[in-house]
XYZ file of C-alpha atoms in Angstrom:
404
model
C -81.817 -40.985 76.251
C -78.595 -40.374 73.119
C -76.396 -42.983 72.158
C -74.086 -40.487 70.319
C -71.290 -42.286 69.485
C -69.923 -39.969 66.489
C -70.326 -36.697 68.629
C -67.307 -37.192 71.354
C -66.763 -33.895 73.547
C -63.661 -32.692 74.534
C -63.155 -33.215 78.514
C -61.033 -29.698 78.287
C -64.410 -28.528 77.383
C -63.960 -27.733 73.544
C -66.639 -26.632 72.334
C -68.148 -25.575 69.173
C -70.293 -22.863 70.667
C -73.449 -21.133 67.693
C -74.709 -18.124 70.518
C -78.846 -18.610 70.119
C -78.976 -14.996 69.597
C -75.819 -14.555 66.842
C -77.011 -11.955 63.478
C -74.870 -12.715 60.843
C -74.563 -9.491 58.503
C -73.898 -9.270 54.775
C -72.715 -6.230 54.641
C -71.026 -4.448 51.070
C -67.788 -2.952 51.631
C -66.174 -0.286 50.060
C -62.889 -0.082 48.131
C -60.565 3.010 48.077
C -61.218 4.388 44.774
C -65.175 4.808 45.291
C -64.216 6.050 49.095
C -62.174 8.972 46.352
C -64.921 9.388 44.167
C -67.482 9.928 47.389
C -65.150 12.950 48.896
C -64.921 14.147 45.297
C -68.598 14.260 44.727
C -69.271 15.632 48.538
C -66.646 18.898 47.319
C -68.160 19.520 43.822
C -71.922 19.523 46.174
C -70.410 22.347 48.682
C -68.768 24.535 45.815
C -71.961 24.294 43.696
C -74.784 24.720 46.666
C -72.758 26.909 48.839
C -70.109 29.141 46.819
C -72.603 29.591 43.990
C -73.505 32.333 46.396
C -70.453 33.706 46.818
C -69.318 33.825 42.784
C -69.529 37.522 42.182
C -66.494 37.946 42.468
C -64.564 35.553 41.002
C -66.221 37.526 37.536
C -65.604 40.525 38.491
C -68.375 41.818 39.807
C -66.960 43.534 43.364
C -71.165 44.908 44.224
C -72.083 41.852 47.185
C -68.521 43.452 49.245
C -70.852 46.312 51.776
C -68.988 49.455 52.555
C -67.051 48.013 56.136
C -68.372 45.170 56.141
C -65.928 42.390 56.666
C -63.948 40.563 53.604
C -63.660 36.910 55.172
C -63.852 34.798 51.937
C -63.840 31.314 51.615
C -61.958 28.519 50.650
C -62.223 24.612 50.268
C -59.000 21.900 51.531
C -57.864 18.544 50.731
C -55.062 16.597 52.325
C -54.101 13.651 54.643
C -53.927 12.456 58.246
C -51.073 8.986 58.431
C -50.776 7.592 62.113
C -48.396 5.533 63.400
C -51.240 1.952 63.571
C -52.347 -0.253 61.051
C -55.670 0.138 62.614
C -57.795 1.728 59.467
C -57.554 5.235 61.662
C -55.351 6.525 58.705
C -57.770 9.778 56.055
C -58.116 11.487 53.675
C -60.542 14.317 54.483
C -62.265 17.282 52.759
C -63.503 20.834 54.111
C -65.442 23.481 53.720
C -65.758 27.260 54.946
C -67.698 30.512 53.669
C -69.216 33.024 54.595
C -72.883 32.885 54.902
C -73.450 36.601 55.787
C -71.244 39.446 57.634
C -70.951 42.413 58.544
C -68.376 45.253 60.303
C -67.745 42.574 62.941
C -69.884 39.573 62.791
C -69.459 36.754 60.296
C -72.022 33.631 59.865
C -70.603 31.338 58.697
C -70.744 26.786 57.925
C -67.987 24.169 57.471
C -68.467 20.635 56.371
C -65.695 18.452 56.411
C -66.063 14.685 55.279
C -63.437 11.674 55.695
C -62.507 8.710 54.318
C -61.105 6.762 56.015
C -58.222 3.367 55.005
C -61.185 1.381 56.757
C -63.530 1.562 53.551
C -65.941 0.596 56.472
C -65.794 3.840 57.769
C -66.537 7.293 56.718
C -67.824 10.636 58.368
C -69.054 13.894 57.854
C -69.737 17.242 59.683
C -72.305 19.599 59.610
C -71.404 22.907 61.402
C -73.105 26.573 61.186
C -71.147 29.307 62.795
C -71.003 32.603 64.045
C -66.950 34.590 64.723
C -67.696 38.664 66.574
C -64.843 40.632 66.207
C -64.691 42.882 69.838
C -62.060 44.901 70.107
C -58.502 42.566 69.392
C -60.763 38.750 70.451
C -62.527 37.377 67.769
C -65.381 35.037 70.581
C -66.986 32.356 68.271
C -69.203 29.636 68.753
C -70.235 26.843 66.413
C -73.343 24.366 66.926
C -72.578 20.875 63.853
C -74.024 17.725 63.396
C -71.823 14.509 62.572
C -72.649 10.607 61.498
C -70.194 8.357 61.166
C -70.241 4.850 59.820
C -68.078 2.788 62.233
C -65.406 -0.043 61.605
C -68.336 -2.623 61.744
C -70.337 -0.211 59.457
C -72.514 0.871 61.748
C -74.036 4.294 62.069
C -74.188 6.693 64.371
C -74.783 10.757 64.827
C -74.280 13.356 67.651
C -74.462 17.521 68.415
C -70.831 19.010 68.867
C -70.900 22.456 70.596
C -68.524 24.203 70.535
C -67.674 27.505 71.918
C -63.306 29.805 71.008
C -61.144 33.361 72.422
C -59.145 33.720 69.018
C -56.379 36.839 69.269
C -53.254 37.092 66.949
C -51.480 35.568 69.623
C -52.736 32.334 71.130
C -56.372 30.769 71.547
C -58.816 28.843 74.210
C -61.390 25.259 71.959
C -63.485 23.987 74.006
C -66.351 21.191 73.066
C -69.386 19.045 73.692
C -70.394 15.877 72.217
C -73.311 14.203 72.032
C -74.364 10.965 70.990
C -78.383 11.119 69.609
C -77.467 6.889 69.011
C -77.648 3.605 71.626
C -74.359 1.388 72.002
C -74.967 -2.136 69.127
C -74.769 -4.632 69.757
C -71.416 -5.829 67.228
C -70.396 -9.643 68.644
C -71.048 -12.883 70.420
C -68.447 -15.259 71.875
C -67.954 -17.769 74.508
C -66.344 -20.282 76.623
C -67.864 -23.765 78.197
C -67.555 -24.525 82.175
C -67.338 -27.574 82.958
C -66.757 -29.048 85.616
C -67.066 -32.832 87.309
C -70.913 -32.495 88.250
C -71.691 -29.479 86.308
C -72.126 -27.565 82.303
C -72.851 -23.748 82.238
C -71.978 -21.786 79.413
C -70.271 -17.819 79.933
C -72.187 -15.964 76.830
C -69.799 -12.540 75.773
C -71.502 -9.863 73.883
C -69.078 -7.147 72.610
C -70.581 -4.188 72.181
C -69.328 -0.453 69.955
C -70.371 2.707 72.091
C -70.749 6.122 71.222
C -69.757 8.297 73.796
C -70.348 11.602 75.118
C -68.185 13.902 76.243
C -66.046 17.180 76.465
C -62.288 18.664 75.356
C -59.877 21.853 76.034
C -57.269 23.330 74.264
C -54.717 25.662 74.924
C -52.810 26.873 71.879
C -50.111 29.519 70.574
C -48.629 31.459 68.375
C -44.376 30.210 68.719
C -42.948 32.246 65.686
C -44.239 33.997 62.823
C -41.388 35.339 59.576
C -41.319 39.463 59.603
C -43.794 39.595 56.047
C -46.803 37.081 58.614
C -46.260 34.248 55.679
C -46.037 31.743 58.032
C -46.284 30.402 61.690
C -46.211 27.952 63.581
C -48.085 27.147 66.437
C -48.169 25.011 69.287
C -52.004 23.601 71.368
C -52.231 21.320 74.489
C -55.289 20.246 76.053
C -57.179 17.213 77.186
C -60.425 15.675 77.230
C -62.737 12.869 78.383
C -65.345 11.011 77.058
C -67.970 8.579 78.469
C -70.694 6.455 78.329
C -74.395 6.423 78.743
C -74.986 2.912 79.130
C -72.694 0.911 81.497
C -69.181 0.114 82.381
C -66.758 0.630 79.864
C -63.619 -1.661 78.613
C -60.958 0.772 79.019
C -61.262 4.819 80.033
C -61.328 7.823 77.247
C -59.846 10.145 79.023
C -56.167 11.561 78.485
C -54.312 14.916 77.097
C -53.751 15.363 73.911
C -51.159 18.217 72.087
C -50.308 19.250 68.464
C -48.106 21.377 66.598
C -48.688 23.242 63.079
C -47.657 24.757 60.488
C -48.821 27.452 58.590
C -48.548 28.933 55.083
C -50.517 31.851 53.852
C -50.569 34.846 52.155
C -53.096 37.485 51.024
C -51.405 36.980 48.082
C -51.909 34.319 46.957
C -54.385 31.567 46.474
C -53.349 28.465 48.190
C -51.641 27.456 51.580
C -50.193 24.460 52.557
C -50.518 22.861 56.479
C -48.728 20.633 57.518
C -49.434 18.827 61.354
C -48.970 16.768 64.251
C -50.021 15.186 67.576
C -49.634 13.568 69.921
C -52.433 11.515 72.228
C -52.548 9.132 75.143
C -55.979 6.805 76.736
C -56.391 3.627 78.306
C -58.108 2.706 75.506
C -56.594 4.142 72.675
C -53.101 3.736 74.129
C -50.159 5.861 72.890
C -51.190 8.001 69.052
C -48.970 9.834 67.103
C -50.242 11.512 63.658
C -48.936 13.563 61.324
C -51.494 15.360 58.464
C -50.919 18.168 55.429
C -53.736 20.544 54.249
C -53.927 21.878 50.950
C -55.711 24.800 51.237
C -57.588 26.980 48.670
C -59.149 30.438 48.863
C -62.305 31.263 46.257
C -60.706 35.018 45.774
C -58.552 37.256 43.646
C -55.495 38.436 45.095
C -56.113 41.271 46.973
C -59.458 40.769 48.439
C -58.729 39.215 51.330
C -58.311 41.506 54.940
C -54.569 41.921 55.474
C -55.212 41.934 59.189
C -53.596 39.550 61.298
C -56.926 40.253 63.587
C -58.718 39.667 60.461
C -58.058 36.845 58.895
C -57.783 34.389 61.288
C -61.723 34.729 60.894
C -61.245 32.033 58.828
C -59.690 29.987 60.757
C -61.002 26.551 60.611
C -63.114 24.778 63.876
C -60.819 22.726 65.772
C -62.126 20.065 67.271
C -61.678 15.969 67.919
C -62.342 14.345 63.961
C -64.591 11.586 64.211
C -66.759 10.834 66.719
C -65.218 9.230 69.685
C -66.335 5.035 69.899
C -65.484 2.919 73.353
C -66.129 -0.783 72.917
C -68.344 -2.903 75.822
C -68.656 -6.643 76.672
C -70.816 -7.810 79.179
C -70.548 -11.346 80.133
C -73.433 -14.366 81.701
C -73.255 -17.601 82.798
C -76.020 -19.672 80.501
C -77.050 -22.715 81.115
C -76.693 -25.260 77.935
C -78.074 -27.681 75.433
C -76.986 -30.305 73.423
C -77.760 -28.625 70.034
C -78.546 -31.730 68.283
C -81.177 -32.874 70.422
C -82.565 -29.514 72.148
C -82.081 -31.018 75.031
C -81.185 -29.005 78.182
C -77.850 -29.880 80.093
C -78.141 -30.151 83.636
C -75.450 -31.997 85.075
C -72.472 -33.649 83.821
C -71.133 -38.069 85.446
C -69.057 -39.441 83.880
C -68.169 -42.879 83.005
C -64.928 -43.703 84.293
C -65.794 -46.004 87.545
C -68.380 -48.253 86.477
C -68.094 -51.838 85.786
C -70.647 -51.977 82.314
C -72.448 -49.255 80.881
C -75.133 -50.209 81.301
C -74.818 -48.862 84.617
C -72.463 -45.897 84.165
C -76.784 -44.729 82.468
C -78.612 -46.208 85.426
C -76.473 -44.473 87.813
C -77.355 -41.052 85.529
C -80.938 -38.475 86.258
C -82.455 -37.470 83.112
C -80.913 -34.282 81.108
C -77.765 -35.219 82.217
C -74.367 -35.435 79.759
C -72.142 -38.912 80.228
C -69.551 -37.871 79.574
C -67.876 -41.735 79.011
C -63.688 -42.747 79.695
C -62.947 -46.006 78.961
C -63.930 -48.396 76.110
C -67.324 -50.657 76.321
C -66.612 -54.081 73.956
C -69.387 -56.079 75.637
C -73.150 -56.430 73.734
C -75.489 -54.519 76.671
C -79.399 -53.684 76.056
C -79.291 -50.351 77.851
C -81.786 -48.441 80.379
C -81.998 -45.879 82.082
C -84.139 -42.141 82.282
C -85.281 -39.523 80.349
C -82.705 -36.913 77.278
C -79.467 -38.605 78.066
C -76.585 -38.050 76.327
C -73.967 -39.761 76.507
C -70.974 -38.401 74.233
C -66.497 -40.598 73.727
C -64.496 -37.545 75.820
C -61.904 -37.565 72.515
C -63.866 -34.609 70.684
C -65.489 -32.272 69.972
C -69.815 -31.681 69.865
C -72.035 -28.754 69.544
C -73.665 -26.210 72.329
C -75.707 -23.889 72.392
C -76.400 -21.914 75.159
C -80.735 -21.194 76.325
C -81.403 -18.342 77.401
């Protein structure tokens, strides 16, 4: 029997709980300055390792250009995206596009992207290889990408993305599929005490981050083009569906997405700019609005790029979902509890409110009982009762632990 005058119990069930499987992690949070440095390093490494083989044109050596072949040139982009929510999803973006091989009608290329979110723990990178083929008045293409991301809980997830595209001067069709390579991860534990007149138990609530598989698609069209082809306005409409392999999500990730982009680009200038806006809606993330700007630097001299409108599209960026989609899942389990101080499992509850004295109440209680005292006993007594009885007053809290 365990007398606990200093550990009263709140009758409403407001108990302090420390789950047996709680995991405590200590992570060093990156600063925004560190994220900016990381972005600069990523771009520098990209330029040195990938752009290097394409650099002879800067020195005036045109011997690498084969007569009759395509003339796709590499580029670097840097920009930012701002969202309408203060959830850490606004981000700095860097991208590199570089041709690896090209002949008269086929381009093999790579595109690398880095995203550094305002939440310092969240960052992502994509490394893609793609193929585009010019067939009459259309470009048929596809790509395979490896994506890695640190979530807002500083967990690492990765996936494989496979995409296909049909590009023309006036409209595009795109579809992508996403396959995560890692399982869900536990990120939180919580619980509620369930107290009745005769029993006490705990509802343990576990939270998980879940990387989602999914598909998306889009049809886009050119709404406007200036006579000198330097200014273009494009609009796209599509949808997406994501789901979990590990269990039912707290909310569906299925909905429409729209995109509007203005491009300024000229074959006579190494610089280009894109202004973008997008809206999407699903049950998990709600309606989201984003606006962004990207500045592009073409790594070529004026006059080196193709002037044909269709062939210029060979150097378009890959369009896909901008990050690894992570969902939320919670599970609950009812379990018995034990007194954290004594280690006694509490199987039942009794109340000492109707007994003439405390000894009578204790004597009537069975083993492994939580006896809640809600009246005053002033007389000195010799108390005898069953083993493993925890006695507590009603005007406070004490610690309970779930029994798994």
